[in-house]
XYZ file of C-alpha atoms in Angstrom:
341
model
C -36.181 0.371 7.030
C -34.125 -2.785 6.731
C -30.704 -2.456 8.304
C -27.772 -4.329 6.826
C -25.603 -6.330 9.175
C -21.943 -7.006 8.599
C -21.061 -10.703 8.299
C -19.221 -12.050 11.315
C -17.494 -15.049 9.754
C -16.201 -16.038 6.337
C -17.652 -18.840 4.240
C -15.482 -21.898 4.829
C -15.504 -22.996 1.184
C -14.864 -19.654 -0.498
C -11.983 -17.268 -0.943
C -13.101 -14.239 1.081
C -12.016 -10.776 -0.072
C -12.807 -7.720 2.075
C -13.137 -4.396 0.257
C -14.098 -0.853 1.315
C -17.842 -0.310 1.493
C -17.926 3.370 0.568
C -16.042 6.469 -0.460
C -13.016 7.066 -2.632
C -11.285 3.878 -1.476
C -14.220 1.800 -2.721
C -14.172 3.653 -6.058
C -10.430 3.096 -6.450
C -10.709 -0.570 -5.456
C -13.521 -1.110 -7.952
C -11.402 0.500 -10.668
C -8.459 -1.686 -9.648
C -10.548 -4.853 -10.049
C -11.839 -3.633 -13.396
C -8.277 -3.173 -14.643
C -7.588 -6.774 -13.661
C -10.615 -7.958 -15.654
C -12.725 -8.594 -12.546
C -16.024 -6.982 -11.547
C -17.324 -6.387 -8.026
C -21.000 -7.328 -7.792
C -23.415 -6.400 -4.988
C -26.446 -8.408 -6.020
C -28.587 -6.882 -3.256
C -27.531 -3.331 -4.103
C -25.304 -1.015 -2.121
C -27.042 -1.950 1.134
C -25.760 -5.537 0.907
C -22.564 -6.381 2.780
C -21.902 -9.495 0.694
C -21.099 -9.770 -2.972
C -19.248 -11.743 -5.606
C -16.400 -11.191 -8.009
C -17.502 -11.737 -11.586
C -14.697 -13.498 -13.386
C -13.539 -15.433 -10.325
C -15.872 -18.297 -9.324
C -15.458 -19.405 -5.728
C -14.760 -15.922 -4.364
C -16.951 -14.049 -1.900
C -16.681 -10.317 -1.309
C -17.353 -8.557 2.005
C -18.077 -4.820 1.808
C -16.818 -3.392 5.100
C -15.471 -0.263 6.762
C -11.719 0.232 6.846
C -11.455 -0.796 10.504
C -13.611 -3.877 9.940
C -11.404 -4.996 7.051
C -8.333 -4.924 9.298
C -10.201 -6.816 12.030
C -11.272 -9.538 9.582
C -7.713 -9.967 8.347
C -6.351 -10.155 11.901
C -8.927 -12.758 12.930
C -8.586 -14.824 9.757
C -12.204 -14.248 8.708
C -11.020 -12.808 5.389
C -8.248 -14.151 3.180
C -7.535 -10.873 1.408
C -8.342 -7.265 2.173
C -7.866 -3.892 0.536
C -6.927 -1.318 3.149
C -4.349 1.247 4.194
C -1.025 0.237 5.699
C -1.519 2.871 8.424
C -4.594 1.047 9.727
C -2.846 -2.325 9.593
C 0.184 -1.081 11.536
C -2.001 0.733 14.059
C -4.572 -1.971 14.765
C -2.421 -5.132 14.626
C 0.532 -4.988 17.061
C 2.208 -8.068 15.564
C 1.141 -7.270 12.001
C 4.070 -8.995 10.285
C 3.126 -12.270 11.959
C -0.567 -12.112 11.070
C -0.730 -10.468 7.658
C 1.358 -9.978 4.558
C 1.209 -6.719 2.620
C 1.409 -8.248 -0.826
C 1.196 -5.238 -3.101
C 0.895 -1.448 -2.794
C -1.972 -0.243 -4.973
C -0.883 3.321 -5.773
C -3.962 4.977 -4.279
C -5.087 5.996 -0.805
C -1.787 7.773 -0.144
C -1.451 9.366 3.317
C 1.546 10.033 5.558
C 1.329 9.594 9.328
C 3.323 12.537 10.693
C 4.383 14.345 13.847
C 3.335 17.997 13.534
C 3.987 20.883 15.924
C 2.966 24.568 15.898
C 4.961 26.715 13.477
C 5.672 29.038 16.379
C 7.997 26.423 17.876
C 11.036 27.861 16.124
C 13.442 25.602 18.032
C 11.584 22.436 17.027
C 12.663 20.876 13.750
C 13.437 17.253 14.657
C 12.424 14.439 16.983
C 15.563 15.149 19.015
C 14.324 18.703 19.512
C 10.925 17.365 20.517
C 12.523 15.106 23.122
C 14.280 18.129 24.665
C 11.192 20.343 24.508
C 8.903 17.776 26.147
C 11.453 16.996 28.886
C 11.910 20.700 29.640
C 8.149 21.267 29.675
C 7.690 18.422 32.165
C 10.489 19.708 34.413
C 9.199 23.296 34.471
C 5.457 22.699 34.677
C 5.195 19.386 36.447
C 3.017 17.816 33.744
C 3.618 16.166 30.415
C 2.928 17.664 27.033
C -0.177 16.365 25.306
C -0.178 14.867 21.816
C -3.534 14.470 20.085
C -3.826 11.458 17.791
C -5.931 8.579 16.528
C -2.728 6.586 15.994
C -1.939 5.580 19.550
C 0.136 2.454 18.855
C 2.141 4.028 16.024
C 2.833 7.101 18.145
C 4.064 5.098 21.125
C 6.359 2.936 19.016
C 7.826 5.840 17.069
C 8.343 8.038 20.109
C 10.025 5.182 21.978
C 12.406 4.693 19.037
C 13.387 8.383 19.286
C 13.649 8.578 23.061
C 10.619 10.814 23.538
C 9.053 9.892 26.885
C 7.689 13.042 28.537
C 4.302 13.183 26.825
C 0.803 11.848 27.240
C -1.649 10.897 24.542
C -4.998 12.599 24.148
C -7.099 10.375 21.933
C -8.554 12.455 19.137
C -12.222 11.974 18.346
C -12.577 14.741 15.786
C -10.391 17.022 13.705
C -6.966 16.286 15.161
C -5.250 19.193 13.425
C -7.342 21.661 15.441
C -6.208 20.366 18.850
C -3.281 22.780 19.429
C -5.379 25.835 18.513
C -8.243 24.719 20.768
C -5.871 24.048 23.668
C -6.665 20.349 24.025
C -3.092 19.304 23.061
C 0.282 20.912 22.407
C 1.080 18.975 19.201
C -0.337 16.150 17.084
C 0.273 12.909 15.220
C -2.066 12.662 12.255
C -2.339 11.716 8.594
C -1.774 14.173 5.770
C -1.941 13.926 2.007
C -1.085 17.374 0.666
C -0.185 19.148 3.911
C -2.728 21.891 3.232
C -4.790 21.159 6.356
C -1.705 21.315 8.545
C -0.716 24.569 6.869
C -4.174 26.022 7.465
C -3.822 25.220 11.155
C -0.328 26.733 11.413
C 1.363 23.369 11.959
C 4.612 21.999 10.536
C 5.906 18.444 10.124
C 9.201 17.707 11.871
C 12.066 16.958 9.487
C 12.231 13.343 10.667
C 8.599 13.277 11.759
C 7.157 11.043 9.041
C 6.170 7.921 10.958
C 4.785 6.039 7.972
C 4.234 6.704 4.265
C 1.027 4.799 3.802
C -1.114 3.794 0.850
C -3.790 1.222 0.118
C -2.433 -2.320 -0.057
C -3.586 -5.765 -1.055
C -3.196 -7.555 2.277
C -3.298 -11.321 2.866
C -4.243 -12.892 6.182
C -1.685 -15.422 7.387
C -3.999 -16.716 10.122
C -6.927 -17.586 7.815
C -7.560 -21.182 6.771
C -5.910 -21.932 3.435
C -7.085 -25.374 2.262
C -6.073 -26.500 -1.220
C -9.375 -25.484 -2.852
C -9.151 -21.923 -1.564
C -5.447 -21.731 -2.362
C -6.269 -22.680 -5.958
C -8.747 -19.813 -6.231
C -6.188 -17.489 -4.658
C -3.660 -18.509 -7.297
C -6.041 -17.449 -10.080
C -6.880 -14.214 -8.270
C -3.257 -13.269 -7.666
C -2.360 -14.258 -11.216
C -4.794 -11.608 -12.450
C -3.469 -9.070 -9.957
C 0.151 -9.850 -10.881
C -0.605 -9.432 -14.588
C -2.250 -6.049 -13.979
C 0.477 -4.978 -11.561
C 3.234 -5.872 -14.028
C 1.496 -3.997 -16.835
C 0.984 -0.947 -14.617
C 4.535 -0.782 -13.288
C 6.507 -1.923 -16.348
C 6.986 -0.506 -19.821
C 7.750 -2.448 -22.972
C 10.601 -1.085 -25.081
C 11.073 -2.098 -28.706
C 14.592 -1.232 -29.730
C 15.679 -1.174 -33.358
C 19.379 -1.250 -34.185
C 21.866 -2.565 -36.690
C 22.813 -6.200 -35.956
C 26.347 -5.290 -34.855
C 24.918 -3.191 -31.997
C 22.549 -5.815 -30.583
C 24.916 -7.470 -28.140
C 26.105 -4.229 -26.539
C 22.561 -2.844 -26.358
C 21.330 -6.033 -24.702
C 24.119 -5.851 -22.142
C 23.353 -2.195 -21.411
C 19.655 -2.921 -20.922
C 20.318 -5.822 -18.557
C 22.786 -3.742 -16.542
C 19.957 -1.276 -15.915
C 17.563 -3.971 -14.704
C 15.615 -4.647 -17.885
C 14.198 -8.065 -18.751
C 15.250 -8.824 -22.319
C 13.680 -10.803 -25.172
C 15.377 -11.097 -28.545
C 12.935 -10.987 -31.470
C 14.107 -12.358 -34.848
C 12.515 -9.547 -36.808
C 14.312 -7.718 -39.614
C 13.065 -4.384 -40.935
C 15.316 -2.492 -43.318
C 18.346 -4.443 -42.138
C 17.633 -3.452 -38.529
C 17.126 -6.116 -35.893
C 14.754 -5.541 -33.022
C 15.025 -6.169 -29.272
C 11.971 -6.268 -27.006
C 12.483 -5.670 -23.290
C 10.591 -4.723 -20.158
C 11.781 -2.204 -17.580
C 10.342 -0.374 -14.592
C 8.222 2.572 -15.742
C 10.311 5.074 -13.802
C 13.450 3.999 -15.718
C 11.968 3.750 -19.215
C 12.809 7.252 -20.440
C 16.373 7.252 -19.133
C 17.103 3.791 -20.524
C 15.646 4.768 -23.902
C 17.983 7.766 -24.089
C 20.962 5.589 -23.128
C 20.079 3.027 -25.801
C 19.873 5.691 -28.503
C 23.242 7.078 -27.395
C 24.697 3.550 -27.529
C 23.655 2.913 -31.141
C 19.931 2.161 -31.293
C 18.163 3.777 -34.250
C 14.695 3.814 -32.657
C 13.114 3.015 -29.280
C 9.332 2.842 -28.866
C 7.814 2.695 -25.369
C 4.361 1.253 -24.659
C 2.251 0.172 -21.702
C 0.346 -3.102 -21.931
C -3.017 -3.983 -20.373
C -1.714 -7.232 -18.864
C 1.560 -9.132 -18.634
C 0.742 -12.731 -17.796
C 3.556 -15.084 -16.826
C 3.702 -18.748 -15.861
C 4.837 -17.741 -12.379
C 2.919 -15.351 -10.139
C 5.272 -13.397 -7.855
C 2.412 -12.445 -5.520
C 1.201 -16.033 -5.143
C 4.747 -17.287 -4.591
C 5.240 -14.658 -1.903
C 2.052 -15.749 -0.154
C 3.052 -19.403 -0.381
C 6.470 -18.660 1.073
C 5.002 -16.809 4.045
C 2.441 -19.516 4.783
C 5.115 -22.236 4.499
C 7.419 -20.327 6.846
C 4.701 -20.018 9.472
C 3.904 -23.740 9.272
C 7.590 -24.545 9.775
C 7.770 -22.583 13.030
């Protein structure tokens, strides 16, 4: 049986994009590319670590595990990667100097949390945990054990909250079972719904959410970015920006009598909408077209009706292309700042 081998270095003349090689994250990433009008291609089948991105000449795709994606971004062997923020923050101590989290992708949600047994009735906060661990150490002459795969995140968060009397037990299996099995007193782990913690009689401390993570489009700041590759990146991020804008914004078409237009426009802009006036007359009613964050669309629509609009229609577009790409500009700014140091 032929074994596939992960590539060790990126092609020097291509924009290298690292994506998950299996599981739900790969499915969600594939769907994300499809929404942006791009198609992931594994020409050698699902046993091939390399691929291409149909619709974006000059790009090479690496199909890797989550940990390998983070390693490639940290070393500069991939220009972009799709991975969870929790893994980035855990594996790269100086993450903000080596990578830029360009865009959350609205999938792969998981919170990194501090969870203790429900029987600890006096433990509801990190301050309580600091007291409990200190008392445990004083009475028993040893430190409480915390089971986790997130060693760096745990140390940083505990230091921020003054928790010092503990020792880490690196978890190699089901972390949530550690307190019941007696291998640790409490845990730091990821949770999505909380059902696994509940099943193991654990509770999250009130201020025990270390990180609310999700999959991100991450750019490597230590990769080589010659002009040719930067040009490909601009096209890639232009597609991503257009999809992102369409996904997160809603288009409102507001009909109103001409005398109401100015006040309606002012109201919309006050609430963060981007406004376009359309010289369209239907039954003596002028129309305004604007874009607003999806979460605010319903409330703004109600406010516009109350302020004199006769009709507001709300739609979601497939793409919203603009001359400027906010994601590309953000990447350029970060790369320029690093060069200036």
